CSV table of C-alpha atoms and ligand atoms in Angstrom, one decimal:
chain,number,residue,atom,x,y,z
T,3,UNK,CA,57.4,113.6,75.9
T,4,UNK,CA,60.2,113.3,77.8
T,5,UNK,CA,60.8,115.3,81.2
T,6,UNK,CA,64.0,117.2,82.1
T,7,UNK,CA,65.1,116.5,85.4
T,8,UNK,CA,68.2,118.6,87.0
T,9,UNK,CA,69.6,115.4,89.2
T,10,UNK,CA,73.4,115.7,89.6
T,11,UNK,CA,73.2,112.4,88.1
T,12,UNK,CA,72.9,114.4,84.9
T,13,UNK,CA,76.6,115.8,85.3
T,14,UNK,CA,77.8,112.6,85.8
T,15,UNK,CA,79.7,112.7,82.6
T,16,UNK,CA,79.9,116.3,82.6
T,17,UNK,CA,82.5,116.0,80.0
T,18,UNK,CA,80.0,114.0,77.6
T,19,UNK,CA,76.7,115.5,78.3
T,20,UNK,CA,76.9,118.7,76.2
T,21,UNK,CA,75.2,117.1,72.9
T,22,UNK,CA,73.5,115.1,74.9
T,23,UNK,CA,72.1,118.5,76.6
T,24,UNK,CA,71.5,120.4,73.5
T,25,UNK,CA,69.3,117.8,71.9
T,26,UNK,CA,67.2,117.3,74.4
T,27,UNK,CA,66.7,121.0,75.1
T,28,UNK,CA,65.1,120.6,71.5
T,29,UNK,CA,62.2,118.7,73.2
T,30,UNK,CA,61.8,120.4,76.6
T,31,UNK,CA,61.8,124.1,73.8
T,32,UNK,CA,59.0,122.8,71.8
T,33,UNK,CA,57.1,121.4,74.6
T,34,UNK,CA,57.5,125.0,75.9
T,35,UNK,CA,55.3,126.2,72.7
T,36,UNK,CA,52.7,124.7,74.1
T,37,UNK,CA,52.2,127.6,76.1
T,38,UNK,CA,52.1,125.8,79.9
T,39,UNK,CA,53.9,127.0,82.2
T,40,UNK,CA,55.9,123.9,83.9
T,41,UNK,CA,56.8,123.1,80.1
T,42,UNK,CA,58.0,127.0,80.0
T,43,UNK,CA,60.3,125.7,83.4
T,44,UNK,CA,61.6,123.1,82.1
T,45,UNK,CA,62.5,124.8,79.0
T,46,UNK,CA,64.4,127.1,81.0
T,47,UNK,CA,65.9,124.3,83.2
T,48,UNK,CA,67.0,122.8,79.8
T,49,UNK,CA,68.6,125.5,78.9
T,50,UNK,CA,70.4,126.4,82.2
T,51,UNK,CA,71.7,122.8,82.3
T,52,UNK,CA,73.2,122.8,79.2
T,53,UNK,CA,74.9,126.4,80.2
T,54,UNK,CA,76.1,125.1,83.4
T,55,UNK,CA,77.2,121.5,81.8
T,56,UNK,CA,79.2,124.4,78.9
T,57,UNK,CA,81.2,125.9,81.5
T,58,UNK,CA,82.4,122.8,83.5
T,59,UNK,CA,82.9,120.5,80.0
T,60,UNK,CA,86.3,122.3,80.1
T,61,UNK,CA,87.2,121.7,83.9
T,62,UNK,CA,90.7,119.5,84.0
T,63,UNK,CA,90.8,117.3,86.7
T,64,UNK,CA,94.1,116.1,88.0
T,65,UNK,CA,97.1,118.6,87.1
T,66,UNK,CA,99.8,117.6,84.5
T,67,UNK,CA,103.1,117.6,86.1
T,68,UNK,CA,104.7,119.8,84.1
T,69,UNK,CA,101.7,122.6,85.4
T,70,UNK,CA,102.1,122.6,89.1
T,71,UNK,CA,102.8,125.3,90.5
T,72,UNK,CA,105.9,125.2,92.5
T,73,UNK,CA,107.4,126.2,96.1
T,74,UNK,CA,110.7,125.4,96.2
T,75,UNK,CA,114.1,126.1,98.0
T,76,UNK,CA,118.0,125.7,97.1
T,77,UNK,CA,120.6,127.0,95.4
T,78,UNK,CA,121.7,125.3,92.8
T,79,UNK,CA,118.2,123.8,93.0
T,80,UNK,CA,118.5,120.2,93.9
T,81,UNK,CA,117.1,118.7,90.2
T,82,UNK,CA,119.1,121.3,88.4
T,83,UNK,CA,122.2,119.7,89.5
T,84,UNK,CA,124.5,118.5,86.4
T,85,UNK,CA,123.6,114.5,86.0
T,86,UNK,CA,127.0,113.1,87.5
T,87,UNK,CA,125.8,115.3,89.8
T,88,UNK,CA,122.8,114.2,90.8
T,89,UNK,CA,124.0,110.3,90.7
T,90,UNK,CA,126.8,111.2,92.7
T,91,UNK,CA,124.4,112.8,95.4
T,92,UNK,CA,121.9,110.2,94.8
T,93,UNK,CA,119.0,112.4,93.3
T,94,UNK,CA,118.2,109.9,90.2
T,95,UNK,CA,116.8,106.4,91.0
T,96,UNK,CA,119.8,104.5,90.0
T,97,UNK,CA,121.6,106.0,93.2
T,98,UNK,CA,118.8,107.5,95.5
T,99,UNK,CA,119.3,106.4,99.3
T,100,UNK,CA,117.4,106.8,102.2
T,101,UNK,CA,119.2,107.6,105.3
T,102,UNK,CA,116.8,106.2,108.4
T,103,UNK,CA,118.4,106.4,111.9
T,104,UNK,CA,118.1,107.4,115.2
T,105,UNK,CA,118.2,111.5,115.8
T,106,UNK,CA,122.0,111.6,117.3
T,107,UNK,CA,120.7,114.5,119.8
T,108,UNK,CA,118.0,111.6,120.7
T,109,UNK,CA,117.9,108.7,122.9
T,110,UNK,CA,115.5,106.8,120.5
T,111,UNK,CA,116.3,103.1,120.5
T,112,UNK,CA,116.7,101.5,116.1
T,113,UNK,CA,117.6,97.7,116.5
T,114,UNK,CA,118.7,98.2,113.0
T,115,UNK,CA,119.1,101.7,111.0
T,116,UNK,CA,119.7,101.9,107.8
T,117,UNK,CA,122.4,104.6,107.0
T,118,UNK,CA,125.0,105.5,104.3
T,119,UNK,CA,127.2,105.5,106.4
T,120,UNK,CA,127.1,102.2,107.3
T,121,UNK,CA,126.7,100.8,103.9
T,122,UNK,CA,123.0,99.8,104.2
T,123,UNK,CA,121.1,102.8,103.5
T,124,UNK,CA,117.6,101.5,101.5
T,125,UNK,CA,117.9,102.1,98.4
T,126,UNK,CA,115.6,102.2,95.0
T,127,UNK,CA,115.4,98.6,94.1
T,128,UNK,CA,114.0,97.6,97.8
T,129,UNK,CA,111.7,100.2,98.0
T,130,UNK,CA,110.3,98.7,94.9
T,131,UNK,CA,110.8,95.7,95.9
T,132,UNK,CA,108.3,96.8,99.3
T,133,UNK,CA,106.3,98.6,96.6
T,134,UNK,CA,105.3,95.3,94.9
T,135,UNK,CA,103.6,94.2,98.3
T,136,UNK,CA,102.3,97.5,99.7
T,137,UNK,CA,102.3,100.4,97.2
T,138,UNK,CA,99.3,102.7,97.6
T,139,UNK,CA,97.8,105.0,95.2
T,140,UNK,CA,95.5,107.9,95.8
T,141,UNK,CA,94.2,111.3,94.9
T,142,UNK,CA,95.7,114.6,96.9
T,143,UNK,CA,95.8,118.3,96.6
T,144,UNK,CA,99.0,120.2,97.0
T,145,UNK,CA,98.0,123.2,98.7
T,146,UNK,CA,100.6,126.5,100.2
T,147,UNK,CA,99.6,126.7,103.5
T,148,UNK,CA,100.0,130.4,102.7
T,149,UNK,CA,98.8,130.7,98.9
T,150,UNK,CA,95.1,131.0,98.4
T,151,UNK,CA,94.6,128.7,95.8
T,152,UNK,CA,95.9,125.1,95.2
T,153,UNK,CA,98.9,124.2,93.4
T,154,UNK,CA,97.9,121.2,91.5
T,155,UNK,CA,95.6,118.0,92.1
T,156,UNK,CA,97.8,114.4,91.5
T,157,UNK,CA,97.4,110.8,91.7
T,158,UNK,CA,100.5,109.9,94.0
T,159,UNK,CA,101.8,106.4,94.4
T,160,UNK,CA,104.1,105.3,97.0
T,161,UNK,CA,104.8,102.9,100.0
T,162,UNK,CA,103.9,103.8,103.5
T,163,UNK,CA,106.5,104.9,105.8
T,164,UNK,CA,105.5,102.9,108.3
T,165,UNK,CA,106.9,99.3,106.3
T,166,UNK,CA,110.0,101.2,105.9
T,167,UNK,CA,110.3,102.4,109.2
T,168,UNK,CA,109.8,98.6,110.9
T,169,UNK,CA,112.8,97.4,108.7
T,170,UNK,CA,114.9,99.8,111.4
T,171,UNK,CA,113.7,97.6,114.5
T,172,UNK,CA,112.3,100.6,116.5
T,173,UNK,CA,112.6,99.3,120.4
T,174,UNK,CA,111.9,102.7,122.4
T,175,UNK,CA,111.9,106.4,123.3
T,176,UNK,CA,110.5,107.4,119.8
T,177,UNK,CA,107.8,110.3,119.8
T,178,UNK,CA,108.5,111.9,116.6
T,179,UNK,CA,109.7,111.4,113.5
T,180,UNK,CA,112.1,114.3,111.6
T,181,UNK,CA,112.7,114.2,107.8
T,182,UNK,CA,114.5,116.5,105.5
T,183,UNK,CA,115.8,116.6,101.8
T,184,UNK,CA,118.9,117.3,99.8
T,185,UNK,CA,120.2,120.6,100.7
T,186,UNK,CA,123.8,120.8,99.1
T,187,UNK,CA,125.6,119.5,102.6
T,188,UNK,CA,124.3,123.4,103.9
T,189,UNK,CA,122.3,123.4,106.8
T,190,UNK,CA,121.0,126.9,106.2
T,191,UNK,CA,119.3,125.2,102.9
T,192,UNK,CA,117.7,122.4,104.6
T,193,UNK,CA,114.1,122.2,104.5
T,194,UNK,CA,112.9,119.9,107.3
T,195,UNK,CA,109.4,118.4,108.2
T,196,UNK,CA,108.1,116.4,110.9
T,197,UNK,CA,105.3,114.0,112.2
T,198,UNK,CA,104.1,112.6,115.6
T,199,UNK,CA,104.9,108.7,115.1
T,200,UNK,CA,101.4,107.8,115.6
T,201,UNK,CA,100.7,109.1,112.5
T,202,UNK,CA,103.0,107.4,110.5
T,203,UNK,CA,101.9,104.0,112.7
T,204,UNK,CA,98.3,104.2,112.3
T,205,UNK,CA,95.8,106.3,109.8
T,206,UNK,CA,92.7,107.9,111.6
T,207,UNK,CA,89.3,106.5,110.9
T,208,UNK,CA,88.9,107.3,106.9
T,209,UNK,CA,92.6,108.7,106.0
T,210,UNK,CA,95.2,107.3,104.6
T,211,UNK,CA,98.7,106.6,104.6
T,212,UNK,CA,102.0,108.9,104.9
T,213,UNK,CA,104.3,107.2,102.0
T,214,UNK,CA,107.4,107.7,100.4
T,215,UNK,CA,105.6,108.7,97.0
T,216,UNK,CA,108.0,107.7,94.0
T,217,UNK,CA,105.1,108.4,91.2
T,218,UNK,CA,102.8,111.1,90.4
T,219,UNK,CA,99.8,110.5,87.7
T,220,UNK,CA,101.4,107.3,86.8
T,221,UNK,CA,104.6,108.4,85.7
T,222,UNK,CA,108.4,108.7,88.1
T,223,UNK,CA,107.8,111.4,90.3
T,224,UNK,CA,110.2,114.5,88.1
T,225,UNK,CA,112.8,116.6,90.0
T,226,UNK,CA,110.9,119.6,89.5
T,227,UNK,CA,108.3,117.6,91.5
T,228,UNK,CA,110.5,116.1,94.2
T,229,UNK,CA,111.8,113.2,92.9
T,230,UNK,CA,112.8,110.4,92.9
T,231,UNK,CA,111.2,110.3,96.3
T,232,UNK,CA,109.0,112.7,98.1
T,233,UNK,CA,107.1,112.2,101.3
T,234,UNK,CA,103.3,112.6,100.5
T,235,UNK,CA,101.1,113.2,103.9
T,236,UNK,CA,97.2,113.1,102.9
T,237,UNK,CA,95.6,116.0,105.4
T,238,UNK,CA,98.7,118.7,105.3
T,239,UNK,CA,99.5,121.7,103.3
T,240,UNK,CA,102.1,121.6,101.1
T,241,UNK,CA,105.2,122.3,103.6
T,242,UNK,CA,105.4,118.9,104.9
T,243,UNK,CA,105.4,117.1,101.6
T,244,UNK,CA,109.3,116.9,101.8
T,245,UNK,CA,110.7,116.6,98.3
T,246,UNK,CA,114.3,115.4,97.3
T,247,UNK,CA,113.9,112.8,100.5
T,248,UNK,CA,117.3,111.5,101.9
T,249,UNK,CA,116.8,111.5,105.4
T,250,UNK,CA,114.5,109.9,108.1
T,251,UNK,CA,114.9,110.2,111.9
T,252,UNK,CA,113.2,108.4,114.6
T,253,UNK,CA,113.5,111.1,117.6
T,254,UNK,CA,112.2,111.3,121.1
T,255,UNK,CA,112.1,115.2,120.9
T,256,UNK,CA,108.3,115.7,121.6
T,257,UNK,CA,108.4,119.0,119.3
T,258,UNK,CA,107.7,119.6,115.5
T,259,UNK,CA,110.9,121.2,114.1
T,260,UNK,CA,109.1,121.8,110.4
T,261,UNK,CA,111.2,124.7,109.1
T,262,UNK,CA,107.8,126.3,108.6
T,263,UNK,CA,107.4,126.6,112.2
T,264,UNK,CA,109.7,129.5,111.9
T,265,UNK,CA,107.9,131.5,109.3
T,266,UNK,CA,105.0,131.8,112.2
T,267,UNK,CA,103.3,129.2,110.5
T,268,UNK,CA,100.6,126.7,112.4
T,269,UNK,CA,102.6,122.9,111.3
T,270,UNK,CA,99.8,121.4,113.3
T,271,UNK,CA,96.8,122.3,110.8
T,272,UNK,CA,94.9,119.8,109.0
T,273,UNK,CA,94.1,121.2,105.2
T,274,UNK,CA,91.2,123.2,105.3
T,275,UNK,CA,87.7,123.5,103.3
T,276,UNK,CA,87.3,126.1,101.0
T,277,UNK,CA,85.9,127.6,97.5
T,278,UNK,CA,87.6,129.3,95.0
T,279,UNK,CA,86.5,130.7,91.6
T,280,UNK,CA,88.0,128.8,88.4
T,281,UNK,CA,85.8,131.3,85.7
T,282,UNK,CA,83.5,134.2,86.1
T,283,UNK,CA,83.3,136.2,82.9
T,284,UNK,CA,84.3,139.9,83.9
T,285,UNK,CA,81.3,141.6,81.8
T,286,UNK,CA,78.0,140.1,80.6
T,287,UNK,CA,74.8,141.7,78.8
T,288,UNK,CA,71.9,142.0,80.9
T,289,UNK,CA,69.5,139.0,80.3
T,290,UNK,CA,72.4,136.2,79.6
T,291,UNK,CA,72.5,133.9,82.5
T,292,UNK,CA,76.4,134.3,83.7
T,293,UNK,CA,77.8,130.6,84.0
T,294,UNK,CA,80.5,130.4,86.8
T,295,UNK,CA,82.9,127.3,87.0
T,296,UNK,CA,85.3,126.7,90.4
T,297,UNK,CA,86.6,124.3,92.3
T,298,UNK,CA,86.3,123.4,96.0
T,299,UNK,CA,89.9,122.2,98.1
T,300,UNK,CA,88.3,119.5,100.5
T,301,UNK,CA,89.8,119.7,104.1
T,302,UNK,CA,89.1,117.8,107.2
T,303,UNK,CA,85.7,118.8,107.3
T,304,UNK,CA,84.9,117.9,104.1
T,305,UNK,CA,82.4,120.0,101.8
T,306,UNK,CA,78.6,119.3,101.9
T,307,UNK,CA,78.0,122.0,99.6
T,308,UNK,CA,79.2,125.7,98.1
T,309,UNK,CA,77.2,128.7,97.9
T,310,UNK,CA,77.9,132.1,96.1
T,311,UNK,CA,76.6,135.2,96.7
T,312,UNK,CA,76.5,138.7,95.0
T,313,UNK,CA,76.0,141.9,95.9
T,314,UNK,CA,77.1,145.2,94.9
T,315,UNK,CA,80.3,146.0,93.7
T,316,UNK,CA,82.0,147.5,97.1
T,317,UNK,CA,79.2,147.5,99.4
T,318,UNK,CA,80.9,147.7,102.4
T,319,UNK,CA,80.1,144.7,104.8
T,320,UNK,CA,79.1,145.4,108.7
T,321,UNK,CA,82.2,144.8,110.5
T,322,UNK,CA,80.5,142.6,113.1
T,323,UNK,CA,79.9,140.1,110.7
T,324,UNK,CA,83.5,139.5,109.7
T,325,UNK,CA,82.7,136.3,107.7
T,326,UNK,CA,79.7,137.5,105.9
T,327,UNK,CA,77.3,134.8,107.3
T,328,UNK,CA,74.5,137.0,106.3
T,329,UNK,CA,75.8,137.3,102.9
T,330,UNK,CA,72.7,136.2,100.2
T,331,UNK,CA,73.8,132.9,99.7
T,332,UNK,CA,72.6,130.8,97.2
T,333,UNK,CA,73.6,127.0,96.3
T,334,UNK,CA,75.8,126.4,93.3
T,335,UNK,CA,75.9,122.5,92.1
T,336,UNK,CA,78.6,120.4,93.4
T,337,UNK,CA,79.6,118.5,90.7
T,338,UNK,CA,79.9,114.5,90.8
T,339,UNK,CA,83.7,113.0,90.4
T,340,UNK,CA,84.9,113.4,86.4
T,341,UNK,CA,84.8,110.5,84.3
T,342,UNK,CA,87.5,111.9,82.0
T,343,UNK,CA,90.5,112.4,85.0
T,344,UNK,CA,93.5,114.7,82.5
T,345,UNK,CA,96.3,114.5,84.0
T,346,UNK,CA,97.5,112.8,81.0
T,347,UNK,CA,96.3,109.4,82.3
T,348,UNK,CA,96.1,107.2,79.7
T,349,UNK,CA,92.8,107.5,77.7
T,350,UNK,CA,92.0,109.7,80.9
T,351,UNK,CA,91.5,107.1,83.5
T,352,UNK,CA,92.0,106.6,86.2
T,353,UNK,CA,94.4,102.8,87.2
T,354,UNK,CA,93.0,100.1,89.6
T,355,UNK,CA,93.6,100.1,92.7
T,356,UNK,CA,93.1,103.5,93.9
T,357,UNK,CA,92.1,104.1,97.6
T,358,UNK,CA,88.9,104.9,98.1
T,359,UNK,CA,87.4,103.7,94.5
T,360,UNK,CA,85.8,100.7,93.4
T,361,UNK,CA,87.5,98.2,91.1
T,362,UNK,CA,85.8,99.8,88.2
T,363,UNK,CA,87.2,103.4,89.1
T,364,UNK,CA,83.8,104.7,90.6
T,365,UNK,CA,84.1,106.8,93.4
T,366,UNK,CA,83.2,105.1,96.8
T,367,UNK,CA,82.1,108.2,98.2
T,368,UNK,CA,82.7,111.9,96.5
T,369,UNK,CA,83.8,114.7,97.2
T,370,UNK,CA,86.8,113.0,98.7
T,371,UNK,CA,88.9,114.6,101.7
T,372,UNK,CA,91.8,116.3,100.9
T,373,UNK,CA,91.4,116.2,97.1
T,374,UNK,CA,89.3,119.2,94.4
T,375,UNK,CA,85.6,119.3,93.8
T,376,UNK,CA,84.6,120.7,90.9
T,377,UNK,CA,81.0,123.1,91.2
T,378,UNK,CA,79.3,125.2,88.6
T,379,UNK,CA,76.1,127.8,89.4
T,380,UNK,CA,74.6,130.2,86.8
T,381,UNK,CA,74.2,134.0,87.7
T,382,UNK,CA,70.6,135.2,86.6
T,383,UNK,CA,68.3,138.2,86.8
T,384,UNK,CA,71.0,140.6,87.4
T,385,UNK,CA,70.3,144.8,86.7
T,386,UNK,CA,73.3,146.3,85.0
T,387,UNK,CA,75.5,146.9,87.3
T,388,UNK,CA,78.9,146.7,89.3
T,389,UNK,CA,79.2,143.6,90.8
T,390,UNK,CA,81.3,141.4,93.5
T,391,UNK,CA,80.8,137.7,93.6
T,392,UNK,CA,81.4,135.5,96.5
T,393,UNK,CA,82.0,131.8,97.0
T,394,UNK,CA,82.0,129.9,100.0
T,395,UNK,CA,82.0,125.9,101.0
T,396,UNK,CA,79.9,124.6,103.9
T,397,UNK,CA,81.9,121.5,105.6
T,398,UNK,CA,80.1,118.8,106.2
T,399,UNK,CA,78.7,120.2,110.2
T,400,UNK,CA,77.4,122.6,108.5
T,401,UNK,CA,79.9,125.1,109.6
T,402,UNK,CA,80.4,127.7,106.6
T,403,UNK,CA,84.1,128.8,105.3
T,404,UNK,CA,85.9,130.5,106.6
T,405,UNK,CA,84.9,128.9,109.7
T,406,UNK,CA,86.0,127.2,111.9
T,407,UNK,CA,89.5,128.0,111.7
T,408,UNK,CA,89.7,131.3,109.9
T,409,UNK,CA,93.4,132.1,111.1
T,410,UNK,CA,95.8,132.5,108.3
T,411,UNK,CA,98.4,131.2,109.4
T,412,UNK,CA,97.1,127.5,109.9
T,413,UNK,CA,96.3,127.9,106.2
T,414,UNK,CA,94.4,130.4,103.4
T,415,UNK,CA,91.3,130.2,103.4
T,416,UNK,CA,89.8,133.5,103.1
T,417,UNK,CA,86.1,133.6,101.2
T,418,UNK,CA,87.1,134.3,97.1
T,419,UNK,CA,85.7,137.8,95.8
T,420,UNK,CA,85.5,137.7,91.6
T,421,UNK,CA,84.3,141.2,89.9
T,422,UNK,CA,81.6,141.3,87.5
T,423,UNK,CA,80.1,144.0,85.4
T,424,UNK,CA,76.8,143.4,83.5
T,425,UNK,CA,75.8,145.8,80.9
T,426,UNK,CA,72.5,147.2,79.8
D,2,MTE,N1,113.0,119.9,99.9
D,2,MTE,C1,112.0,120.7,99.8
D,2,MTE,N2,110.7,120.3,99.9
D,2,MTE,C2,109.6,121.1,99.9
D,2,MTE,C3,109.8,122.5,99.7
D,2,MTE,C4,111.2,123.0,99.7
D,2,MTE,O1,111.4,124.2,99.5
D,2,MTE,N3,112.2,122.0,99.7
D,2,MTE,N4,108.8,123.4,99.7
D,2,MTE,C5,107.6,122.9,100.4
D,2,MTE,C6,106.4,123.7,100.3
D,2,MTE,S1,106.4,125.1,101.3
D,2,MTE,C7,105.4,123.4,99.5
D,2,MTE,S2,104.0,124.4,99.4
D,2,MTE,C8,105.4,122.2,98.6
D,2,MTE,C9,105.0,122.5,97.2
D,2,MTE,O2,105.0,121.4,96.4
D,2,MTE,P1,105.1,121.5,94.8
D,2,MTE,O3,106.2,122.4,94.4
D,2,MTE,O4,105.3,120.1,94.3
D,2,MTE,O5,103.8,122.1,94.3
D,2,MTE,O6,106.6,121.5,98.6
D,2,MTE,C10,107.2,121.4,99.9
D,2,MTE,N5,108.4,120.6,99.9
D,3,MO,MO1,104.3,126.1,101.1
């Protein structure tokens, strides 16, 4: 007979393997009539595999554009201008410009910048043009640096900044690089970000470029999402990820002027690890195995693993233990990279060429920094009872969330708390 084994390899088309799972849990059940006990396991390990492969068969992958969830500032907002409008203030392709100068309150040095008001500001065409050559594609999470839970996973495709920002001849005193989008000619509605210039120069060991993103799951980046172009930095919350782009400056200020800074925010963080719940059913009958379904936002640290623990509903937790490291934690299963991506990619690939996958779309490594992880875990053995469920990651030190940088303000990150009732 054949053997049941729980390998993640099993989930590896997690999307696919429900028949699969039910047919063979036909074999491992009737082996279990035999009356051993390890048959009787596997029976049961049949059967949990197939609830666990239930719940995630369901899990979308990338976010369709339209479903984002959306920060955004401006009045009128910038992409509900009229259309003359918006080609008049260059907010549709045909028209779009690119301001990149020197900061005028700067001594940085620009052998040749590229302005509007100068007549040579870059414009769509030649950032395709540089897009033919250099384009980049990858996978990123837009996370709030103060909302709990993600706002949408995308494939983003752009150029780096850095091609764009040799074409202005850089010769000296440049530390820092300021960037801002439309803001109807108000200052008080500008929305700046900002970047040491070694990060735009050169990715650290395994990350990868800051671009000027002009597509998002393989279609023009939409208004509503920034377009036409928006910056896209890999490892930061959402706040830097400048949409509506018009304006670069090359400055020799040494200090971020993100207009989160002001909002007490930390625009130095890196995005960080942690697990949040996708389903828990509120009430279950005593005796069903509950199957839970969430996703975990990988940050710097990366995410080894994700545990869950339960424990009575409102059991208050020793104040010296503020992160509930002595929680009962138990593994969920980290689920392997989907094979069916959403996002509306065609036939739900995903292109070629994406960083960090093979030629053949397989992940080179998963999960992947600063994109979701999907993990499942079933509930069993519970009394009837109020309930409060936990989830945490662990980062790849070992170190558990919300650890090591549990300060809101350099991004949420709190551990997730989901209610569950199971009845007699
Ligand atoms: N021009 C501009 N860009 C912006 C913002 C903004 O208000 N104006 N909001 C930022 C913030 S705080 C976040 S969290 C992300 C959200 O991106 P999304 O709306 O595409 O999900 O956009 C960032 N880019
Ligand atoms: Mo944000």
């Amino acid at each position: 007979m054949k053997s049941i084994t729980l390998t993640p390899d099993l989930f590896h088309q997690h999307r696919e393997v429900t028949r699969r799972y039910f047919m063979q849990l036909g074999a491992a059940g009737a082996a279990a009539m035999g009356g051993r006990a390890l048959f009787a396991n596997e029976a049961e390990k049949a059967n949990d595999a197939k609830l666990i492969a239930e719940a995630a068969a369901d899990l979308e992958y990338l976010t369709v554009a339209e479903e984002f969830g959306t920060v955004e500032r401006g009045n009128p907002l910038p992409y509900k201008l009229p259309l003359a409008k918006r080609l008049e203030v260059g907010l549709e392709r045909k028209t779009w410009k690119l301001d990149l100068m020197a900061d005028p309150k700067s001594n940085a040095q620009l052998g040749n910048p590229l302005t509007r008001a100068a007549g040579n500001a870059l414009d769509f065409p030649t950032l395709m043009k540089l897009a033919e050559k250099h384009a980049v594609k990858f996978l990123k999470v837009i996370s709030c640096l103060n909302m709990s839970k993600p706002l949408g996973m995308g494939l983003w495709e752009g150029v780096p900044l850095r091609e764009v920002l040799w074409l202005t001849q850089p010769k000296e005193n440049v530390r820092r690089v300021f960037f801002y989008g439309h803001h109807n000619e108000d200052p008080k509605q500008m929305f700046r970000g900002s970047l040491p210039i070694g990060r735009v120069l050169e990715d650290p060991p395994g990350d990868l470029p800051v671009i000027l993103c002009y597509k998002l799951n393989g279609k023009w980046l939409s208004g509503k999402r920034g377009g036409p172009v928006r910056m896209i930095i890999p490892e930061t919350y959402g706040f830097k990820n400048v949409k509506w782009l018009k304006t670069v400056m090359l400055t020799n200020e040494p200090f971020a002027n993100d207009t989160y800074a002001r909002g007490n925010n930390d625009v130095d963080t890196w995005m960080k690890s942690m697990a949040r719940f996708i389903y828990l059913p509120r009430r279950e009958k005593a005796g069903v195995p509950v199957a839970v379904t969430g996703m975990a936002q990988v940050g710097v640290g990366g995410v080894k693993k994700v545990q869950v623990a339960v424990l009575p509903r409102g059991k208050k937790w020793p104040a010296n233990d503020p992160y509930m490291t002595q929680a009962p934690w138990r593994d969920a299963q980290l689920l392997p990279a989907p094979t069916h991506w959403g996002g509306e990619l065609k036939d739900g690939k995903l292109p070629s060429g994406v960083s960090n996958f093979t030629d053949t779309g397989q992940p080179k490594h998963w999960p992947q920094r600063y994109t979701l992880a999907h993990w499942a875990t079933l509930l069993k053995g519970l009394k009837p009872g109020d309930y409060d469920v936990f989830c945490r990651t662990i980062d790849d030190k070992g170190i558990a969330q919300p650890l090591p940088r549990p300060f809101k303000k350099s991004g949420r990150n709190a551990i997730s708390k989901a209610e569950l009732t199971v009845e007699k």
